[in-house]
Coordinates of C-alpha atoms in Angstrom, one line a residue:
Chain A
X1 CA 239.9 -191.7 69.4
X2 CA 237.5 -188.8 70.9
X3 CA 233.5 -189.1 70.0
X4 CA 231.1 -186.3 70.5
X5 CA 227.7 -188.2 72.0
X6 CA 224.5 -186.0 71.5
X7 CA 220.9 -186.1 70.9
X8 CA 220.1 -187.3 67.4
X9 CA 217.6 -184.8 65.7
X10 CA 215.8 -184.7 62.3
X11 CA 219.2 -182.8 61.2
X12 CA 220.5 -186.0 60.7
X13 CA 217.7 -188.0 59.0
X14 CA 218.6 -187.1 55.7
X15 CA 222.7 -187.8 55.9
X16 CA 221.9 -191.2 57.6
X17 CA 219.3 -192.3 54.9
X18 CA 221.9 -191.4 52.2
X19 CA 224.3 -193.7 54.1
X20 CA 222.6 -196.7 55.6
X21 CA 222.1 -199.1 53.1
X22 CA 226.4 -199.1 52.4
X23 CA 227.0 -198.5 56.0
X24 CA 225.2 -202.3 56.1
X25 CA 227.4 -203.5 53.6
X26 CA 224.3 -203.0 50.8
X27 CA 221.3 -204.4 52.9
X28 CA 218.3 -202.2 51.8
X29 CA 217.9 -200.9 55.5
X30 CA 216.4 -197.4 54.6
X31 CA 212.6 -198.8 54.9
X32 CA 213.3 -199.4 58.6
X33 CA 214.1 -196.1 59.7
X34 CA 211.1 -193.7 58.9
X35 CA 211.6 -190.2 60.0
X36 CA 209.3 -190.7 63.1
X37 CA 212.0 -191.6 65.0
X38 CA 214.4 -188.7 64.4
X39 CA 211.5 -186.8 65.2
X40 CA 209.8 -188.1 68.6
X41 CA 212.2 -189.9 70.4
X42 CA 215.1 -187.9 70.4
X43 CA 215.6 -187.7 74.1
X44 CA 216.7 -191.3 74.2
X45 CA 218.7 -191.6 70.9
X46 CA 221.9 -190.4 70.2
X47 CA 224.5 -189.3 67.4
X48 CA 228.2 -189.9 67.7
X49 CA 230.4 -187.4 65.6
X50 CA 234.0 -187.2 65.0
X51 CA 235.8 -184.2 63.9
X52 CA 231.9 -182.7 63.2
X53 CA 231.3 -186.0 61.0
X54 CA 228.7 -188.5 62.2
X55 CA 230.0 -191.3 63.1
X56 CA 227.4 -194.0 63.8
X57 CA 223.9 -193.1 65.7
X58 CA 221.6 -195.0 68.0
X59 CA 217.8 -194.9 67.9
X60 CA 215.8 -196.1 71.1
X61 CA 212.9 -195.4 72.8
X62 CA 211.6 -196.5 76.4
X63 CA 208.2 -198.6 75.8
X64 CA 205.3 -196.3 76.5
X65 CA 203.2 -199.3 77.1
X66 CA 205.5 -201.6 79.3
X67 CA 206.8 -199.7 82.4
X68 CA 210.3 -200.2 83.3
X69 CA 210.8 -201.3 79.7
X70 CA 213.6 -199.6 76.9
X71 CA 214.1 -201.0 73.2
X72 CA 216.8 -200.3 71.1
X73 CA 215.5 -200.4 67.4
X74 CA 218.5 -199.7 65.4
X75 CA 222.0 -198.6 65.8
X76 CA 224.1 -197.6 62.9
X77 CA 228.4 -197.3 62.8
X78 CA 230.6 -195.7 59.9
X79 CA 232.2 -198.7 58.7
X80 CA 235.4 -196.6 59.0
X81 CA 235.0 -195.6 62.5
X82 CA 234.4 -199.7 63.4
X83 CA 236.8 -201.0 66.1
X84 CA 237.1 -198.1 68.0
X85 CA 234.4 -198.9 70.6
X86 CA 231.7 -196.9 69.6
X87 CA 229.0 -199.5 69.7
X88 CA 229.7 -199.9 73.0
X89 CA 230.1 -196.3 73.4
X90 CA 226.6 -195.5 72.0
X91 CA 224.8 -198.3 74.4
X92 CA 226.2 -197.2 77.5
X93 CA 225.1 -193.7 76.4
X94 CA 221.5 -195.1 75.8
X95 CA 221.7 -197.8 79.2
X96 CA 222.1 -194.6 81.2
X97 CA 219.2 -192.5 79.6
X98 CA 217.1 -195.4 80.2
X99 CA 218.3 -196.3 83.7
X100 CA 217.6 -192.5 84.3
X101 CA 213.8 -193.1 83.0
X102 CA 213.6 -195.5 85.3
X103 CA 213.5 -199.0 83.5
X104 CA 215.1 -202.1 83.9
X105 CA 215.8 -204.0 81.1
X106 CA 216.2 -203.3 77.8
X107 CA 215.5 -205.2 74.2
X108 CA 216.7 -205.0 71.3
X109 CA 216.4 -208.1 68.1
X110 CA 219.1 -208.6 65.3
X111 CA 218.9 -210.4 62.1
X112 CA 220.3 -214.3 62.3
X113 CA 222.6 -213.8 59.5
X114 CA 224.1 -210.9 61.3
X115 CA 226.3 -212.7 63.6
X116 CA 228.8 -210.2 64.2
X117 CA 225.7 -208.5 66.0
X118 CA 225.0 -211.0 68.2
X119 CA 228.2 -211.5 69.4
X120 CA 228.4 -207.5 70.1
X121 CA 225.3 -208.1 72.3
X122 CA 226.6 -211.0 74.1
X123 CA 229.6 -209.0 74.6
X124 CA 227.4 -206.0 75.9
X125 CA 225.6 -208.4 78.2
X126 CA 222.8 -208.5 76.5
X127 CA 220.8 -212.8 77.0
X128 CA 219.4 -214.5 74.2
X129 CA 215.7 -214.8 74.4
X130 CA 214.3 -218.4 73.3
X131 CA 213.0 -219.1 69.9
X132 CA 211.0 -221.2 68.4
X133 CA 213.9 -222.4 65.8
X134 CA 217.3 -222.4 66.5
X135 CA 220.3 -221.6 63.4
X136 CA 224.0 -222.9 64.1
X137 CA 223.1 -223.0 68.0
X138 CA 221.6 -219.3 67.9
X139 CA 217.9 -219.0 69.1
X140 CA 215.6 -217.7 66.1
X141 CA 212.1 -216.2 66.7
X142 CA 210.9 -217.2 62.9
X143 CA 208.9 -214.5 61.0
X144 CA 209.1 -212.1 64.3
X145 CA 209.0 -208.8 62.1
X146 CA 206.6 -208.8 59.4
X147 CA 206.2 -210.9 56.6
X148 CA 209.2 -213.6 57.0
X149 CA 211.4 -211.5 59.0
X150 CA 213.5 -214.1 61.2
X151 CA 214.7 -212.4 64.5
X152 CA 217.3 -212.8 67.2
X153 CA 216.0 -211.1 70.6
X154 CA 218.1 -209.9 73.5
X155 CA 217.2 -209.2 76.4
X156 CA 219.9 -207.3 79.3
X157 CA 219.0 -206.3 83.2
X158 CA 220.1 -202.4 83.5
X159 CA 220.3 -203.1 87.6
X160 CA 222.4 -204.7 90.0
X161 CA 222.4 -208.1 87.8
X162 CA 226.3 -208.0 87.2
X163 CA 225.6 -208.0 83.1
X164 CA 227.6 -205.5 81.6
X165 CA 230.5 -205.5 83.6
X166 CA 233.0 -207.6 81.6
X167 CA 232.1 -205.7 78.2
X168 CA 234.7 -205.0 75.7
X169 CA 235.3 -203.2 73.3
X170 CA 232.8 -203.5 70.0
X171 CA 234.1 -205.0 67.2
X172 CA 232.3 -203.5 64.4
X173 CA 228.9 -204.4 65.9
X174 CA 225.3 -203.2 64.5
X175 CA 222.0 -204.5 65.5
X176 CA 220.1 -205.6 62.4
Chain B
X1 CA 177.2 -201.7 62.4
X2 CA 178.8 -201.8 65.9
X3 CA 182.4 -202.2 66.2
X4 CA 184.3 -203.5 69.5
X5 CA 187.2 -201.3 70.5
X6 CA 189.9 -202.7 72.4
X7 CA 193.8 -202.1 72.7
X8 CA 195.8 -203.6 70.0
X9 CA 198.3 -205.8 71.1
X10 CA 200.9 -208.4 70.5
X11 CA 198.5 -211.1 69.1
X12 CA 196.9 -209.2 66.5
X13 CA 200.6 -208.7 64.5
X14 CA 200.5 -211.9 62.5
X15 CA 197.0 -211.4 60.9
X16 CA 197.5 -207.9 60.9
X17 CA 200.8 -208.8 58.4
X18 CA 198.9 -211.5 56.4
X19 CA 196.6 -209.1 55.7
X20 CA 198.4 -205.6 55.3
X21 CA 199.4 -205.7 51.6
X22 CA 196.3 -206.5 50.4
X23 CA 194.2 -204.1 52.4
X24 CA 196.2 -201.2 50.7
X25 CA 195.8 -202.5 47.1
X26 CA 199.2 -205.0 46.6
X27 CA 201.5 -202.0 47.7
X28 CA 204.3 -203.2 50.2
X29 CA 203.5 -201.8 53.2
X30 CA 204.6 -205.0 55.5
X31 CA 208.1 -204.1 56.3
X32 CA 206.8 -200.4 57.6
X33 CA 205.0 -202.1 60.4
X34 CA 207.7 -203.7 62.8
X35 CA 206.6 -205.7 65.4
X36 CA 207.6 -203.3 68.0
X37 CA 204.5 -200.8 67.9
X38 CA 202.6 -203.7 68.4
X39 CA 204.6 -204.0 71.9
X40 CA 205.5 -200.5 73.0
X41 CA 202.6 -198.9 72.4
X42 CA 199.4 -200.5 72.9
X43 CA 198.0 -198.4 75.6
X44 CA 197.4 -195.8 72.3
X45 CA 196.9 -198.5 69.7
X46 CA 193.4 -199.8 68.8
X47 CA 192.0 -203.0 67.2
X48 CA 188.4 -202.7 65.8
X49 CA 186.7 -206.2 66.3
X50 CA 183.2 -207.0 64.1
X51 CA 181.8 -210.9 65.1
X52 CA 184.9 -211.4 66.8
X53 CA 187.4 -210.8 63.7
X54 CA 189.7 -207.9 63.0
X55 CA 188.1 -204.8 61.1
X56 CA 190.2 -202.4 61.4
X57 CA 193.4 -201.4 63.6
X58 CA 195.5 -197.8 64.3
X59 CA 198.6 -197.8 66.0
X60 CA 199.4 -194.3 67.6
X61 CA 201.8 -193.2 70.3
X62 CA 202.2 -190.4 72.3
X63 CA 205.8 -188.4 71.6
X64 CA 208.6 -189.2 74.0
X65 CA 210.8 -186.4 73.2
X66 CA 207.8 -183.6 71.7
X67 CA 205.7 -182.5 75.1
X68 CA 201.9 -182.7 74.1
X69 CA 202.3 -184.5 70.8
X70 CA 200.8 -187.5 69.5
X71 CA 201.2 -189.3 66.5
X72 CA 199.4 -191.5 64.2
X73 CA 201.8 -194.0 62.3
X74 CA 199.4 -196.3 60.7
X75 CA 195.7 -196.9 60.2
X76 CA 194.3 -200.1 58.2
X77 CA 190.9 -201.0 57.5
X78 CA 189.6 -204.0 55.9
X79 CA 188.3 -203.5 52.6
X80 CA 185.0 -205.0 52.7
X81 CA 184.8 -202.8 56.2
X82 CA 184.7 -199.6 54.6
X83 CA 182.3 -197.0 54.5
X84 CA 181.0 -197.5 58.0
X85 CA 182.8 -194.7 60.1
X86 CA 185.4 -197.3 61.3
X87 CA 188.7 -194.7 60.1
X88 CA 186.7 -192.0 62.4
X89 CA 185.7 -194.5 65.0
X90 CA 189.2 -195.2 65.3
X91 CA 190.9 -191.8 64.9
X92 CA 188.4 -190.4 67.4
X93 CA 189.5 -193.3 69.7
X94 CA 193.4 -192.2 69.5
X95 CA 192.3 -188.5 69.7
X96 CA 190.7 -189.2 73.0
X97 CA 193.6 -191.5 74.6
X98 CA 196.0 -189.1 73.0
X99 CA 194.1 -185.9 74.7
X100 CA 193.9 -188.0 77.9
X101 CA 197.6 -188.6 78.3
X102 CA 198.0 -184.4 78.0
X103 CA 198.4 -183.8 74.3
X104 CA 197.2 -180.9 72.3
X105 CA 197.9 -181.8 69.1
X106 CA 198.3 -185.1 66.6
X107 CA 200.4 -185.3 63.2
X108 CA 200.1 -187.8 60.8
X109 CA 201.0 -188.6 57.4
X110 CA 200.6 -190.1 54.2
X111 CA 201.9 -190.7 50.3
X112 CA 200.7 -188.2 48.4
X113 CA 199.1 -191.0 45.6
X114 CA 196.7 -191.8 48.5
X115 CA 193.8 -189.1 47.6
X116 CA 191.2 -190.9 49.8
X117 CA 193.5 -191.1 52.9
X118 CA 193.9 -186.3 52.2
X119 CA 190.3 -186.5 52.2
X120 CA 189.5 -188.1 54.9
X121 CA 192.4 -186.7 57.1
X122 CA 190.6 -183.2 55.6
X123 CA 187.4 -184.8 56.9
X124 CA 189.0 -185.8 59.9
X125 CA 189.9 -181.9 61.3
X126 CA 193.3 -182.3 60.4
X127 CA 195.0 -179.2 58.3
X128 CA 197.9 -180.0 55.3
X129 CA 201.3 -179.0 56.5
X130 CA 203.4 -176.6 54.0
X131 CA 205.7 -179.0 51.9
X132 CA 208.6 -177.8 49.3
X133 CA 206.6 -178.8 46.5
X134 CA 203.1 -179.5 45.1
X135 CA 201.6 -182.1 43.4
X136 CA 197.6 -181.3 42.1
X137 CA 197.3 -178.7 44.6
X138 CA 198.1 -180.7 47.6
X139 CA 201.6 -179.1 49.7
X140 CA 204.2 -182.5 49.2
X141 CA 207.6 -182.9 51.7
X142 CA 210.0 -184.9 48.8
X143 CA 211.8 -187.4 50.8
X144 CA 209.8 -187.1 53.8
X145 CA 210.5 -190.7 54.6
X146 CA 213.2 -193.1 53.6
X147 CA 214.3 -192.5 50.2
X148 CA 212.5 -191.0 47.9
X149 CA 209.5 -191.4 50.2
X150 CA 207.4 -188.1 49.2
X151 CA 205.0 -187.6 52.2
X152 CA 202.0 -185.2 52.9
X153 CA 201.9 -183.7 56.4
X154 CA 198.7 -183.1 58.7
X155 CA 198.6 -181.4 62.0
X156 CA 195.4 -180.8 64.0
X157 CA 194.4 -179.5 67.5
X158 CA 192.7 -181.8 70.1
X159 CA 191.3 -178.8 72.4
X160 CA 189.5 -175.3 72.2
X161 CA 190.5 -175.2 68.3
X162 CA 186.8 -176.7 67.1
X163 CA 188.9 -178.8 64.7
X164 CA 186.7 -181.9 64.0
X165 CA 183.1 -180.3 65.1
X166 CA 182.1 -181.1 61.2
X167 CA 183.8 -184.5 60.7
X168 CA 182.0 -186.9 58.2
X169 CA 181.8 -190.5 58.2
X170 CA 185.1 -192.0 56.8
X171 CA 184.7 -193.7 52.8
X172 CA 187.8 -195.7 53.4
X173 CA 189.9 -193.2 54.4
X174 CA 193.5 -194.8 55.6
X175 CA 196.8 -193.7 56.1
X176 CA 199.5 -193.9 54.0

């Protein structure tokens, strides 16, 4: 199973908008993913294709405001192409562009109900940041992202901290 | 009418979100505003402070991946707070931090049912963008954004272009 990894560009915006809500098994997702970020931070996200055919994506950025700081704000896979390791694929893509840039962590959040997600990022190495409620033993930051928008934040070292190295391969998981 | 200027940050995001749909009329402009621009990119995000209580905010970053460009994603300005030059106050704010970090240029946008946010962008220096189609003489991109999220486009200069040398005082001009 061969995956083409380049930079995403506004080429893509209009495919993945046409796809994400069903790629998310009918979550309305679309509202989450203006155009802004297919446009200015393209250097540190990526698209996966497979015979030409995009596969899943990754959007993230490094924090222009906290040095040594990346974030990964959303990361899309084909529900098709789920299994094959292309989660983990995609992050290792982005941990290197942001080690390159020279930060040393990186964040991303998930939605509590989404617990395939945060068992990808425990899998990836990724730390559970305390919360101020906890749901079936998972940390929850209540109403983190606008109006009631419960979160699950992770946090994962990108240097000589040991996390990452007993990742397997993603089953099926999506931040969000 | 003296405004305090300082960088928006972290603290300002729950008012900000109590606030949000009401300062644009009812319309649902919460889930646009993810916590995350008011964590990555304070160093180019402003609060406006009147007696110690939030007038006005505009979170802007500089483009990671477009050399010398800087963006504008979201202006808000309390209702009872309009009319005072705060929208110019602000952008004028951004247009300095954004010229500052080496930009040339600053795009925004907005819906195109927001006539007072075109005029003031107008006002503001800032020239419409060509769009695929036209809606009462204003250039419209149809699914700018999301989906079915019909945008108008501004671009303007921030040196040697003597864009914004006849700049008004804002009448509730906002974005989106």
């Amino acid at each position: 199973m061969t995956f083409q990894i380049r930079q995403l560009g506004t080429a893509d915006y209009p495919f993945v908008i046409s796809v994400i809500d069903q790629w998310w098994g009918g979550r309305q997702m679309s509202d989450m993913l203006p155009r802004l970020f297919f446009e200015h931070f393209t250097d540190t996200s990526f698209a996966a294709e497979r015979d030409g055919r995009l596969a899943g994506f990754l959007v993230g950025f490094v924090s222009q405001s906290r040095p040594g700081e990346a974030y990964i704000h959303f990361v899309g896979v084909d529900p098709a192409e789920r299994g094959n390791g292309l989660g983990r694929l995609l992050y290792e893509t982005f941990f290197q562009a942001a080690g390159a840039r020279g930060c040393v962590l990186v964040r991303a959040i998930t939605s509590p109900v989404n617990r395939g997600s945060v068992a990808f990022h425990q899998r990836m190495g990724f730390q559970l940041e305390p919360g101020d409620a906890e749901v079936d033993g998972i940390p929850v930051s209540p109403g983190y992202d606008g109006r009631g928008g419960d979160r699950v934040r992770f946090i994962r070292g990108l240097r000589g901290s040991g996390h990452g190295a007993r990742t397997q391969s993603a089953a099926g998981g999506l931040n969000r």
